[in-house]
Amino acid sequence: MKATSGNPWLESLLAGHEGLPTASASWVDVRRRGALEQAHALALPTRTDEAWRFTDLSSLYRMAFKVLGQSDPAGVRSVSADTPAVMGRIAAHQLPEAAHRLVFVDGIYEPGLSTACVAEGIRVCSLADVLAAAADPLHERVQGTLGRIAGTDDDALATLNMAFLQQGAVVSLERHAQLTGPLHLLFVSAQADIAAHPRVLVMLDAHAQAHIVEDHVSLHAGAGCVNAVTEILLGAGASLRHARIQRDSGAAFHIARCAVELQRDARYESVAIALGARLSRLDLDVHLRGEGAHASVDGLAMIAGGQLADTHTLIDHACAHGTSRQTHKVILAGNAQGVFNGRILVRPGAQQTDSSQQSRTLLLSDRARIDAKPQLEIFADDVKCAHGATVGQIEADELFYLVSRGIAPPAARRLLTFGFAADLINRLGIASLEQRLRELVLEQTESLRIPA
């Protein structure tokens, strides 16, 4: 393992970031200073680490990125989101079904493009606004929750996110509150060579309900880095639908960590879709802390060329009568590499747990590679758990069926590939987003060189 001290990549990120007020008693600055010190002491992940042995970050460490709003003396950004061309392209990614929207451009919150929500029992707002208002009742709640669910431990990248803590989204729903329509959290990369460290904190009290789309897009084809952390706390009987879409540039690096905690009878339904980035990694940890909690965790990665998509999940059953379902699909073309590590943990006392996991990979090239590792760790004796993993090419019988009905073989192969992906896209529950992703997947499918 290589320590971050003296690492050029880390030094480029931290350039100008040493100026945190040392005498400030603010809890935010205290945590940021602690994370900054920890970042210098920790080791950046390499392939010598078991959790990263299939994912080589050395190409990321050779890059130099700038963090706006930290080392930038201008204070905010060098490309304005008010530029008509930029605004038009951002508007094209907005969802008409969204009741509320928070937009971040190159890691910076854009209030002019956002529609925050302050209603009875509901707060949807910028993290920076909450941190700046110590008298705001939400400030104290954020202080007690932020960083507790995701933590940092020995995770150097999550520690960096805390060190750069400034911008992000806060969603807070009190007991029985419901968001009308989906909430769209749109994170836009407008210029190349920028590193963004977005933070999302979602807190739903008992029986509250929400539907959130966390959407990461690029407006350029250049390199960039996203290092995101999302924390979700669901109270008893609360329900959250969470879609996470990653459509970064093909030269970008996207590292994300999402941690979820469910109390009694809470429900968490997640669909994560990765279509972009040169290298992407999602660590999704779901902790079922109360009896009767349910988690549905689905994922799709569709990549080609030299792209790499890595997904690590943990579904932690800590209490009895919990249920979980997981389906993860990967489509690989060219010399793309997919990684899936899905771990189901059933702790002692978590009796009558019902959990299933399915990993399916479609290989469209002899050079594509998948490293799949489904895991079951069961420490209770009255459970129903299962997992399975399949890796293969297009089914000959399905291809024959379509060809026998007059569809040309190349078109039939593309249609079957599209159908493999569309199944999970159709679970998003937002018509316009499903349509856009179907079009994007179909476009990528049309460009693939699927062997005869």
C-alpha angles and dihedrals in degrees: 000000000000119000117231091232107108093007108144093213093054092043091053090053095046095045106128091003096102091085098091109139104263095198096048114119092197110129089224093057091043091055093044092050090048091050091048091054090046091050090058091051100044128083120244111237118267135171089270087072112087093226091054103035093116096041119070113202095179091105089056092050090055091060128087119216135179126224112216121220090028112060095010107105089203085067104224122031143320096229114053120225085215090072104116093228092052093044091050093052092047090050089055089064096051119111117231091208093058113112091193134017137193115193126197121187116199088342095309122115114242110203092181090063095040136081107206119192130226110171137137106305093352132098124174110170150127117292090222091058092052093047091050094053109067091174092057109107088222090059093070092047092051090049091055096046109032111103095004098097100039097029119177107239105159094336104123094188095051087046090055089052089056091046090056093043107149112101129048147100131282122198116184125174123179125216114313092356117144131197111229106227128348123314112227117209103189118191111188129192103206100170137030129251094034126129116209126191105194120185127201123190119186120184119179118180124211114318094354117143134206143160114211131185114199103195126186117188139164128220093195140048097231133102123282140149131236118189105180133179124190124187122191127187118186119190126211111310093358119144130207132179108198124188118187116192123185116191101154124153118285089247096050133103117224121188118175139174123193122184122187130188120194126195127200114325092351118149128214121184116183135181116183119188124187117189103147145042131080087245126011132178129183123187109191118184118183117186117193100202099166135056116267095018117152132204128186111188120182129172141183130188121182115179141151142181111029097335122134125204119187125186124183118181134182122191106189116195105196099160138044127272094025121149132199137176127191133182120176123182129187129188115195128187133170111003094327120146127216127193126192125175112173118180125188114192121191109188127209110282095025091118123174092023113165112200135158134177131189127186119189126180128189114201115202096176138043088229096055118102136201127191106195124178117174112186136194120191110179125181098166127076103213103063142116111218133156140165137181141180129200129185122184151116130265110310111255092215093054091047091049091050093056095041091050088059094057102269113137113245096245091050091045092053092050091048092052091047091051092048091052089059100035093065091072095037089059089062094068094088095215112105099204093047092047090050094050093048092047089053091048093048091046089050091051091045091053090053095050119103098226111189119241 
